[in-house]
Every structure is written in C-alpha cells, then in structure tokens.
PDB file of C-alpha atoms in Angstrom:
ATOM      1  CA  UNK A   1      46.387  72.416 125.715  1.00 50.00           C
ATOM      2  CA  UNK A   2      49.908  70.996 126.319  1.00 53.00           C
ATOM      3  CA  UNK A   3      50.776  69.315 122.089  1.00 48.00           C
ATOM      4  CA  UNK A   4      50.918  65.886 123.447  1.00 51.00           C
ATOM      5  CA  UNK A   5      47.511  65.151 124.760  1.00 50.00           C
ATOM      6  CA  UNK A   6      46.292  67.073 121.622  1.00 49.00           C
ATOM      7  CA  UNK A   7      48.950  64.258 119.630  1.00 47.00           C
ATOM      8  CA  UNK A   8      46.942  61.286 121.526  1.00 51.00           C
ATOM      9  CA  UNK A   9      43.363  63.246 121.054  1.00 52.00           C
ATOM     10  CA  UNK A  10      43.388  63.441 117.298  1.00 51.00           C
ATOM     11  CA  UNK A  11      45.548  60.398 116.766  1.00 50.00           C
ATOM     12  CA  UNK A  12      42.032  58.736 118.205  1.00 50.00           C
ATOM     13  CA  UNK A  13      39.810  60.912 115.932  1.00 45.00           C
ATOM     14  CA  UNK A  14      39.946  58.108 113.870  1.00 43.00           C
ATOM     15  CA  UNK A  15      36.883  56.179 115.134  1.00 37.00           C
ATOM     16  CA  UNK A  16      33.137  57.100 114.592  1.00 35.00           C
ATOM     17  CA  UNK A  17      30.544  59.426 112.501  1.00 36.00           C
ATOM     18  CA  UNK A  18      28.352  62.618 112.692  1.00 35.00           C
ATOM     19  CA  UNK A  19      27.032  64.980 110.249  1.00 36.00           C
ATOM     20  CA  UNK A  20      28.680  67.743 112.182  1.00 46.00           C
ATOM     21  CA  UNK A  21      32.088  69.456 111.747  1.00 80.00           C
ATOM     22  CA  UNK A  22      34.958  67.783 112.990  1.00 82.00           C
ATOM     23  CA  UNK A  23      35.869  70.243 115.500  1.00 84.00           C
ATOM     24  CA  UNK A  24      32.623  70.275 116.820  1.00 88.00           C
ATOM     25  CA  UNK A  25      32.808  66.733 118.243  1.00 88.00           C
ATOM     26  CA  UNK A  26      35.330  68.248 121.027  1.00 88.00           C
ATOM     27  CA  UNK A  27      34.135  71.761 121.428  1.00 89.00           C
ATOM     28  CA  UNK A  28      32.879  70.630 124.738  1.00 89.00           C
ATOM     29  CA  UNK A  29      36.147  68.632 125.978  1.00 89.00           C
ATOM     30  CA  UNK A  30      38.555  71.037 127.671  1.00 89.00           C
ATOM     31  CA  UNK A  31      41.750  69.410 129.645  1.00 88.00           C
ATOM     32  CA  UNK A  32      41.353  71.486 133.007  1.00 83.00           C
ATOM     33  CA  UNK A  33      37.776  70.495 133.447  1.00 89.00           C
ATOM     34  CA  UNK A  34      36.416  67.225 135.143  1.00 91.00           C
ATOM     35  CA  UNK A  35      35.522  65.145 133.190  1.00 94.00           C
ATOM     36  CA  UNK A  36      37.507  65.385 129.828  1.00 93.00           C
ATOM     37  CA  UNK A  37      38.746  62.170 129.170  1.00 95.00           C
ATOM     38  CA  UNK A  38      35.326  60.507 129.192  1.00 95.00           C
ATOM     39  CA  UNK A  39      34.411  63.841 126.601  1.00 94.00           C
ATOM     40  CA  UNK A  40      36.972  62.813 124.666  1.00 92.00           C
ATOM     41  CA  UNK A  41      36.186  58.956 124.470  1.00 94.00           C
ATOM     42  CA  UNK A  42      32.352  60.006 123.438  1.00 93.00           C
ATOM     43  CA  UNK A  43      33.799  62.405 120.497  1.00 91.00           C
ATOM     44  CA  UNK A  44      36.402  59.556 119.323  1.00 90.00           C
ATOM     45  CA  UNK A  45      33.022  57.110 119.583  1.00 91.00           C
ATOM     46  CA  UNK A  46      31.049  59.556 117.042  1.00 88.00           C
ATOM     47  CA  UNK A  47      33.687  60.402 114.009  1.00 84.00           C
ATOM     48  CA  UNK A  48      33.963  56.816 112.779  1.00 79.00           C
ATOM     49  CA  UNK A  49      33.507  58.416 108.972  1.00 81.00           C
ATOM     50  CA  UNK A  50      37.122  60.237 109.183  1.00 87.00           C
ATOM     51  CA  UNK A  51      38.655  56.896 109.511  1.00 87.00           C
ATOM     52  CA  UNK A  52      37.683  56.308 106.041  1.00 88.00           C
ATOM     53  CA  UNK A  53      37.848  59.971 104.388  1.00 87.00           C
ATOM     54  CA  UNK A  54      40.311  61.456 106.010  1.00 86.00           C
ATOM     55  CA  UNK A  55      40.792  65.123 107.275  1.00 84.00           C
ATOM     56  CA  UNK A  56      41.738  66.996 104.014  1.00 83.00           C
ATOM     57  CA  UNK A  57      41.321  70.323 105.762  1.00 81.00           C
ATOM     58  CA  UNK A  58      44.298  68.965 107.760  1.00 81.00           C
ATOM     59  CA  UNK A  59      45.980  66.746 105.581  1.00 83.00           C
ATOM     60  CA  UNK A  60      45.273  63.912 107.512  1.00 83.00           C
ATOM     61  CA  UNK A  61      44.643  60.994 105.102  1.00 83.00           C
ATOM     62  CA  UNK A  62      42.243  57.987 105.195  1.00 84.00           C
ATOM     63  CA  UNK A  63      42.981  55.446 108.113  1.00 81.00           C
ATOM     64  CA  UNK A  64      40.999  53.024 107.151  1.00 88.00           C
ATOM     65  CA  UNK A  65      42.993  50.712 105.973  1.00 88.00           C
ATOM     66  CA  UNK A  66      46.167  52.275 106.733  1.00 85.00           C
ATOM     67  CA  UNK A  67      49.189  51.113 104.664  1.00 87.00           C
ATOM     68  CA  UNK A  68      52.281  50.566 106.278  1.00 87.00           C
ATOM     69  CA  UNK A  69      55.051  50.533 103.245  1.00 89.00           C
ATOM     70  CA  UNK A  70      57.874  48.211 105.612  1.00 89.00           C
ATOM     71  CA  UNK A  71      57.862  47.624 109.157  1.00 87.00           C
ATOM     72  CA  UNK A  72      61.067  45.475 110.959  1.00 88.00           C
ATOM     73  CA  UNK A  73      61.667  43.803 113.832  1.00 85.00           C
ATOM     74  CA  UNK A  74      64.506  42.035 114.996  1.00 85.00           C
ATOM     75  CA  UNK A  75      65.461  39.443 117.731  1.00 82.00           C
ATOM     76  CA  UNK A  76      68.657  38.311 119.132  1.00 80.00           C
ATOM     77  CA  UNK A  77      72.451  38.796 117.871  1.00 74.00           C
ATOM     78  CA  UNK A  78      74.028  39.068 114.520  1.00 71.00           C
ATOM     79  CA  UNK A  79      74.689  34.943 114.373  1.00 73.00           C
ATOM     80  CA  UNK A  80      71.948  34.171 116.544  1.00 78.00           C
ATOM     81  CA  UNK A  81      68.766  35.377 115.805  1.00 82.00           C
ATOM     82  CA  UNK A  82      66.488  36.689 113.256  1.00 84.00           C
ATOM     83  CA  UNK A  83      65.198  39.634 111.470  1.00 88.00           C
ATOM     84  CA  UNK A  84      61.515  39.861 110.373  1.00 89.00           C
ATOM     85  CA  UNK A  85      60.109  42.210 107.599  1.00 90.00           C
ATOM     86  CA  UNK A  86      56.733  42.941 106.539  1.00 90.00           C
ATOM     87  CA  UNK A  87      56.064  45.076 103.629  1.00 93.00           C
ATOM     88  CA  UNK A  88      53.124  46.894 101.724  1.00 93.00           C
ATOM     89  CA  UNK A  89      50.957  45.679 104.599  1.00 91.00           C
ATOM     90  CA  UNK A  90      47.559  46.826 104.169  1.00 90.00           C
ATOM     91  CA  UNK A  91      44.988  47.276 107.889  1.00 90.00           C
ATOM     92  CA  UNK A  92      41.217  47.459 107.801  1.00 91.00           C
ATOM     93  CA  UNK A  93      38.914  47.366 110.211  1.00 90.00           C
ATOM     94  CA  UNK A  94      39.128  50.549 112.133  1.00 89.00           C
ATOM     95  CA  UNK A  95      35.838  52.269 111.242  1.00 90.00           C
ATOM     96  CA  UNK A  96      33.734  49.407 113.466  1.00 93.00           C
ATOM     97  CA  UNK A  97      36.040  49.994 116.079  1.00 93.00           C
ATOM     98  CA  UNK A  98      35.631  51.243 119.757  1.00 95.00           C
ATOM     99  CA  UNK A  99      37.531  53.448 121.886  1.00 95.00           C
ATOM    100  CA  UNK A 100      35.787  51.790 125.204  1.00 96.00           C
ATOM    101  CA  UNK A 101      38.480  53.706 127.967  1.00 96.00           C
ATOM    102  CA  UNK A 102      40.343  56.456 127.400  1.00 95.00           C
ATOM    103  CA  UNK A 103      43.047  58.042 130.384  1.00 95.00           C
ATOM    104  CA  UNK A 104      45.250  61.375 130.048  1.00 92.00           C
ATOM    105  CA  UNK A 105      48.340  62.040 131.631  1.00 91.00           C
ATOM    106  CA  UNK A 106      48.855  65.299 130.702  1.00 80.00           C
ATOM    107  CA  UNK A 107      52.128  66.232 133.370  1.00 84.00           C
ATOM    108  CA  UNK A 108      53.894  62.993 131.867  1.00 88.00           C
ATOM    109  CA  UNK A 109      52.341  64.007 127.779  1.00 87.00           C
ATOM    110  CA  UNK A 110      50.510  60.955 127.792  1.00 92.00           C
ATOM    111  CA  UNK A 111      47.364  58.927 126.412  1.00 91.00           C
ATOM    112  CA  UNK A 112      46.250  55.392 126.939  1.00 95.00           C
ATOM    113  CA  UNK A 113      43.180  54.284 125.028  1.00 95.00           C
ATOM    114  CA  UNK A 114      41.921  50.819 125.112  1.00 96.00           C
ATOM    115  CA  UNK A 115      40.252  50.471 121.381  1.00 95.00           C
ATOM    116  CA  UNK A 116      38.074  46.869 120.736  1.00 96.00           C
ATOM    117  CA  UNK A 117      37.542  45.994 117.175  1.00 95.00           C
ATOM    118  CA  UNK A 118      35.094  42.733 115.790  1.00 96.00           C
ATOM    119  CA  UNK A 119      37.276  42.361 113.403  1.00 94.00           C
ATOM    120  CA  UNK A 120      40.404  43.433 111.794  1.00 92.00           C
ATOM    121  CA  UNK A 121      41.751  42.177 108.469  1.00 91.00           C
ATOM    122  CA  UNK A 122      45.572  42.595 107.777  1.00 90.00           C
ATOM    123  CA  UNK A 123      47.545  41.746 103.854  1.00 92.00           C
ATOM    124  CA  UNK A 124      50.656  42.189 102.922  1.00 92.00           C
ATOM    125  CA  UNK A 125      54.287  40.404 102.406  1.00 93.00           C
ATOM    126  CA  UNK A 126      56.890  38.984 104.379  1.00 92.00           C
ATOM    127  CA  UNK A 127      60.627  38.191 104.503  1.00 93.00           C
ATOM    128  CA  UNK A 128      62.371  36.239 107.182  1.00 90.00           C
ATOM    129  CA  UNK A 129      66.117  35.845 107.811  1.00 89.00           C
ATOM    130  CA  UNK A 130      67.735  33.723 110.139  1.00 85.00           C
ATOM    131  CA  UNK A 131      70.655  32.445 111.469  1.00 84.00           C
ATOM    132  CA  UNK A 132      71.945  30.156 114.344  1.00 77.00           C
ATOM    133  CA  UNK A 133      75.729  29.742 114.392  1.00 70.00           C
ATOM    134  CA  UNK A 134      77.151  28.904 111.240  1.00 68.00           C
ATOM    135  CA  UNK A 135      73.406  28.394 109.851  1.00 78.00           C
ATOM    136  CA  UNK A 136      70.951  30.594 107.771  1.00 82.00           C
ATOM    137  CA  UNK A 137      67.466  30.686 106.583  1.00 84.00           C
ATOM    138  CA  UNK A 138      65.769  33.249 104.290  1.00 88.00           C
ATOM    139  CA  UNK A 139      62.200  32.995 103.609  1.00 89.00           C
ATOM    140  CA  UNK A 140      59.875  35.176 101.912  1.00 92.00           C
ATOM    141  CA  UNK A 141      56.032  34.876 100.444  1.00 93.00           C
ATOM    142  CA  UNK A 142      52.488  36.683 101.377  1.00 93.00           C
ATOM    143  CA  UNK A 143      50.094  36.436 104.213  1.00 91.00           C
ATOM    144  CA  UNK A 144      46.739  37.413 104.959  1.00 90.00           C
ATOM    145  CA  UNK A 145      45.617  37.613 109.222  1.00 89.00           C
ATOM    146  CA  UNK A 146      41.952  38.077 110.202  1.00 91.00           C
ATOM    147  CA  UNK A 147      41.410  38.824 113.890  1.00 91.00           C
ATOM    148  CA  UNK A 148      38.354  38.753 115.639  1.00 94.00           C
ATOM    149  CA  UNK A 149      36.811  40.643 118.631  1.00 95.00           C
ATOM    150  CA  UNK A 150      40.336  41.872 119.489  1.00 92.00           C
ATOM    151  CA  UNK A 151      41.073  44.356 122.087  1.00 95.00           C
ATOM    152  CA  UNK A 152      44.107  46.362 122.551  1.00 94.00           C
ATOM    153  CA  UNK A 153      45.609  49.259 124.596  1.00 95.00           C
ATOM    154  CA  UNK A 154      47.372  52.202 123.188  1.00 93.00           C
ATOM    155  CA  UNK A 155      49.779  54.258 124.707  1.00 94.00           C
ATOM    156  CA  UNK A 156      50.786  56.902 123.128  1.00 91.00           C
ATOM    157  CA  UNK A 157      53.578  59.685 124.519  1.00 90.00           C
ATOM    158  CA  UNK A 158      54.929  62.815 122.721  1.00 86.00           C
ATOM    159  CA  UNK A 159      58.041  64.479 124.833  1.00 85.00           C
ATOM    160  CA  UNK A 160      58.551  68.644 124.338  1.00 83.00           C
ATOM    161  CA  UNK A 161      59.939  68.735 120.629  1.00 82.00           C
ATOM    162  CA  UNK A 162      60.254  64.797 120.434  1.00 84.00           C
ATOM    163  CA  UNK A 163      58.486  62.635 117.905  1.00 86.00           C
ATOM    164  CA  UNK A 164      55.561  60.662 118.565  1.00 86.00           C
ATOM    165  CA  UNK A 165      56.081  57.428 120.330  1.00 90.00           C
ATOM    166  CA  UNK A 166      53.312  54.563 120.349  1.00 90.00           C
ATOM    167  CA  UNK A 167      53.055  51.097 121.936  1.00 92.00           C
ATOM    168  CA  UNK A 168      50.618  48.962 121.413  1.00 91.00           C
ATOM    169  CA  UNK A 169      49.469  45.934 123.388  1.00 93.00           C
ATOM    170  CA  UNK A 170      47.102  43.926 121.905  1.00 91.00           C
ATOM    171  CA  UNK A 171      45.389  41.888 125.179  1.00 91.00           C
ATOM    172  CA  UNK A 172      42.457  39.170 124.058  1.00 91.00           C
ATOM    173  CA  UNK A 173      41.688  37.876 120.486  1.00 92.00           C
ATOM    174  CA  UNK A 174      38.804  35.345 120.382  1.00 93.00           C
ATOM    175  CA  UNK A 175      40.502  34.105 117.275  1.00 91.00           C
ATOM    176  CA  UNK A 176      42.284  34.550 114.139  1.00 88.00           C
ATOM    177  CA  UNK A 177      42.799  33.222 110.458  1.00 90.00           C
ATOM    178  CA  UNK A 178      46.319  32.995 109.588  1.00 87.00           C
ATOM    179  CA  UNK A 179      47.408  32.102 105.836  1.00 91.00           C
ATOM    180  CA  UNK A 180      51.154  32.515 104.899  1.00 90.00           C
ATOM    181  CA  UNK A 181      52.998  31.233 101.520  1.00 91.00           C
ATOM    182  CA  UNK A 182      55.659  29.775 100.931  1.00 88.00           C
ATOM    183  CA  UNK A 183      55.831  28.922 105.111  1.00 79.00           C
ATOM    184  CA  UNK A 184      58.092  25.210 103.493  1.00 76.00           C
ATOM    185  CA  UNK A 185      59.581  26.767 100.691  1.00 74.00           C
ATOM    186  CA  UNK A 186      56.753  25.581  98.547  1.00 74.00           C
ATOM    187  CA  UNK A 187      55.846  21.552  99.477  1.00 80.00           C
ATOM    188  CA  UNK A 188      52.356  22.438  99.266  1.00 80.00           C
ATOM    189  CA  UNK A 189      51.182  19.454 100.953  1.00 76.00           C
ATOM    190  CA  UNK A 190      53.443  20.184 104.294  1.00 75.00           C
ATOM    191  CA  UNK A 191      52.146  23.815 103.702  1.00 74.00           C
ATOM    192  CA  UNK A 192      48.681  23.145 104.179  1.00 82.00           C
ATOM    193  CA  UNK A 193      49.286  20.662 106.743  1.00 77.00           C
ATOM    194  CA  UNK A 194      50.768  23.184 108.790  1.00 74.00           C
ATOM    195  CA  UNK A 195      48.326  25.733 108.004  1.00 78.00           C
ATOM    196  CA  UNK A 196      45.664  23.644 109.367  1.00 82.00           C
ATOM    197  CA  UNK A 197      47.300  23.502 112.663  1.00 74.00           C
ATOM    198  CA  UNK A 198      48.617  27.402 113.133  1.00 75.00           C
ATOM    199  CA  UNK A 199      44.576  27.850 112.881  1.00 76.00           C
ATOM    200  CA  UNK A 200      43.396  25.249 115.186  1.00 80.00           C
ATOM    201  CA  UNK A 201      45.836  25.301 117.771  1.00 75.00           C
ATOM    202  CA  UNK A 202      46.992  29.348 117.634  1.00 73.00           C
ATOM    203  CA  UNK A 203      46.265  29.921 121.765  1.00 81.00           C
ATOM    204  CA  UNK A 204      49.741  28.461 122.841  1.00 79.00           C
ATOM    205  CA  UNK A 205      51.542  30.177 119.481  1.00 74.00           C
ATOM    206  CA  UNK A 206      49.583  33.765 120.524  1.00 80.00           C
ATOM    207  CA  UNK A 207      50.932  33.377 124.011  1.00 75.00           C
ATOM    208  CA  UNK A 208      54.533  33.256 122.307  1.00 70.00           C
ATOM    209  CA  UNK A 209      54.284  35.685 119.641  1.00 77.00           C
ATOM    210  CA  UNK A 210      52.374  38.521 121.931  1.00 83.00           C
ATOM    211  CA  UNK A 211      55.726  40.427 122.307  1.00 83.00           C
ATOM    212  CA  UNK A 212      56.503  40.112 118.721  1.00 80.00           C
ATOM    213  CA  UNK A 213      53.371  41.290 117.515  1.00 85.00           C
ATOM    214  CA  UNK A 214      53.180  44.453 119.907  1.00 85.00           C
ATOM    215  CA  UNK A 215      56.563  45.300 118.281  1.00 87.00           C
ATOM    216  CA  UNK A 216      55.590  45.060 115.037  1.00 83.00           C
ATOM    217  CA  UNK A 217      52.267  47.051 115.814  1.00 85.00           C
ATOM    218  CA  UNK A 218      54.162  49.897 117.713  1.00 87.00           C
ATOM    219  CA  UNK A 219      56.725  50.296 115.111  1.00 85.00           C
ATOM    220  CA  UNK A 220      54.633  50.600 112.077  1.00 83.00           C
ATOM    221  CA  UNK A 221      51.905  53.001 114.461  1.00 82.00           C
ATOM    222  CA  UNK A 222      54.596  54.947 115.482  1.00 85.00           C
ATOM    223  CA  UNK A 223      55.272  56.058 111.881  1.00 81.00           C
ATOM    224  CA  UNK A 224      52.128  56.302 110.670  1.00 79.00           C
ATOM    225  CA  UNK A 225      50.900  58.776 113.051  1.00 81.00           C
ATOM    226  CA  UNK A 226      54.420  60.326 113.500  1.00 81.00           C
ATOM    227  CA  UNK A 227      53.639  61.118 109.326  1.00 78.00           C
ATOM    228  CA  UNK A 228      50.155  61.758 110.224  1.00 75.00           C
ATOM    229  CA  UNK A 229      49.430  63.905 113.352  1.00 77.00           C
ATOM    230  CA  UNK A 230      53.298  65.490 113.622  1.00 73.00           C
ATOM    231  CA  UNK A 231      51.574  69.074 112.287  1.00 73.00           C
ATOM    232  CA  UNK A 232      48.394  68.677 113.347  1.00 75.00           C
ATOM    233  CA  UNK A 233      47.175  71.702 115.312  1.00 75.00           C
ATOM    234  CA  UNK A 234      45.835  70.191 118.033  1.00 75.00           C
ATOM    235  CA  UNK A 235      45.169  72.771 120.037  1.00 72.00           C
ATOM    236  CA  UNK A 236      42.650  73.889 117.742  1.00 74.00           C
ATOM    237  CA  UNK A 237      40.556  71.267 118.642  1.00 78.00           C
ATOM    238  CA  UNK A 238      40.896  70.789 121.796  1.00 77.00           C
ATOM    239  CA  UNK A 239      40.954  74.025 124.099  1.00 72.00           C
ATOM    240  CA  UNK A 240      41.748  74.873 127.750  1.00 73.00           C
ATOM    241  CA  UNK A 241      38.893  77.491 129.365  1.00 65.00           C
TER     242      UNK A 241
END
C-alpha cells in the first residue's frame, strides 16, 4: 500500500472499540479491491478504545484528549495585523466521535474523512498581539470552548518523503460555549457582559472566524500526527492482495 493512504488510514484509527487486535479491524480492507474505503470507515467506526489508550505496540499515544503544547496563527503584515497563540491546549471528545464518509485518493496520496462529534470540549491559554499603524495590543488569559454536534472534514495528504500535511474544515456546529479571561483586561463587569453576547449571538462571529479556526485546527493536527503516525508502519495494517 502506497505510505500515504496508510498515513490517512491509521491517523483515523483513532475512533471506536472491539475486543479484537488492532490489526484485525483492517485485515479485510485492501486498496486494489472495491470497496475499501467504506472497509476502512467500518474499522475506524469499531476502535473507538485506542483513542483513549493508545497503540503502545506502536508508540502511538492516547488521542483522547490530545495536547497540543503551542499552536500560531497569524494575519496580516508586520504593522497591520495580528498574531494569535494558543498554548497547553488540551482536546476531548474524540472517542464518541464518527467517521460517517471516508474517500481515498491514492494516485494524488490522499484521504478525506468527514468525522461528526456530539461534543467536543477544548482548554487551554491564549495570547494575542496586535497592531494597526503606530498602535499595539497584547492580551493574554485562559479559555475554555465546548462545541456541540460538530462536523468536520479532514484532508489529509503525505507527498513521497514529505511530512504529513492536514487541513481541517470544520462545516456545521449547532452551538458552542465560549469563556475567555481577561477578554477587557480584567473589568469584570464589561467581561461578562460580553461573554453573554459571544454565547448568544456566536452564528454571525462563527461565519467570521471559520477560516481562523480551520487554521488553527490544521496547524496543531498537522503536528500532532506528523509526531504521531510519521513511523507508523502502515503497511502492516493495511495490505494490497
């Protein structure tokens, strides 16, 4: 099996449960037979339990949660723009997830799964700098982010010799608890104010943010499962006949 579609397979072993060996979830999914992608979305459906114990045979650790130790984004130019950090962010909420399409593209070494999840709970800190012109801001505090039935589409693509690449575009959240500190530099009462409306009136925010959140997603996945899956022998598990 060519490495990448093995690098998408097992970076989706993380979602459901058996009593059987790991391997033996895919020993019936081979890539030049019909009907392999919809094998491999059943096996990803039944190993939820790995998500939470990992693979130590492989040295895969637990995924759920996953810890991301710093993830950055940035936007705009050096005096017109801003640069957004999150750090020791902490993910749960993979285990009751499920991988409901999954698509190879095995001449391009590509996967796209489309994952739904009834909830996902994210923790962690944050540190914002801005300027505009000859202005600045810096900002930093904690926030906690509960989303709920939230579906999003993975692609992930893994060039000859290259690294793993992931994007992630998260699609329909029917909604979500946002809680940040420090949003006012501390006037509590303005705080909670504005806390109060980020959760009742998110929609037009989401609509806004989308792009910044599927950055912030990619670049911390892309890392993890870089870390994870980059010596994972994936054609082990999944074998051409």
């Amino acid at each position: 099996m060519q490495p990448t579609i093995a690098v998408s397979v097992v970076l989706l072993l993380l979602v459901a449960s058996s009593i059987a060996e790991f391997e033996d979830h895919f020993e019936n999914c081979h890539p030049n037979v019909p009907g392999f992608d919809g094998c491999v979305r059943k096996a990803l459906n039944e190993i939820r339990p790995y998500f939470k114990t990992g693979l130590v045979k492989y040295n895969v650790l637990p995924f759920d949660p996953f810890f991301a130790r710093e993830v950055t984004v940035k936007r705009g130019m050096p005096n017109f723009g801003f640069t957004l950090t999150l750090r020791n962010v902490t993910e749960s909420g993979w285990s009751a997830s499920k991988v409901t399409k999954f698509v190879s593209d095995l001449p391009h070494y590509k996967i796209v799964y489309t994952q739904s999840f009834p909830e996902k709970f994210l923790d962690g800190s944050y540190e914002f700098n801005g300027s505009v012109f000859a202005s600045s801001m810096k900002n930093k505090g904690k926030f906690t982010l509960a989303l709920y039935d939230l579906v999003q589409t993975t692609t992930v693509t893994k060039l000859p010799g290259g690294k793993i690449q992931v994007s992630v575009d998260v699609q329909t959240i029917r909604d979500l608890k946002l809680h940040i500190t420090n949003l006012l530099f501390g006037r509590q009462i303005l705080e909670d104010l504005l806390d109060r409306i980020i959760n009742g009136a998110w929609q037009p925010g989401f609509v806004m943010t989308r792009r910044l959140i599927n950055d912030l997603v990619s670049t911390a996945f892309t890392e993890i499962f870089e870390r994870a899956f980059h010596n994972f022998p994936f054609d082990k598990i999944v074998r051409s006949v």
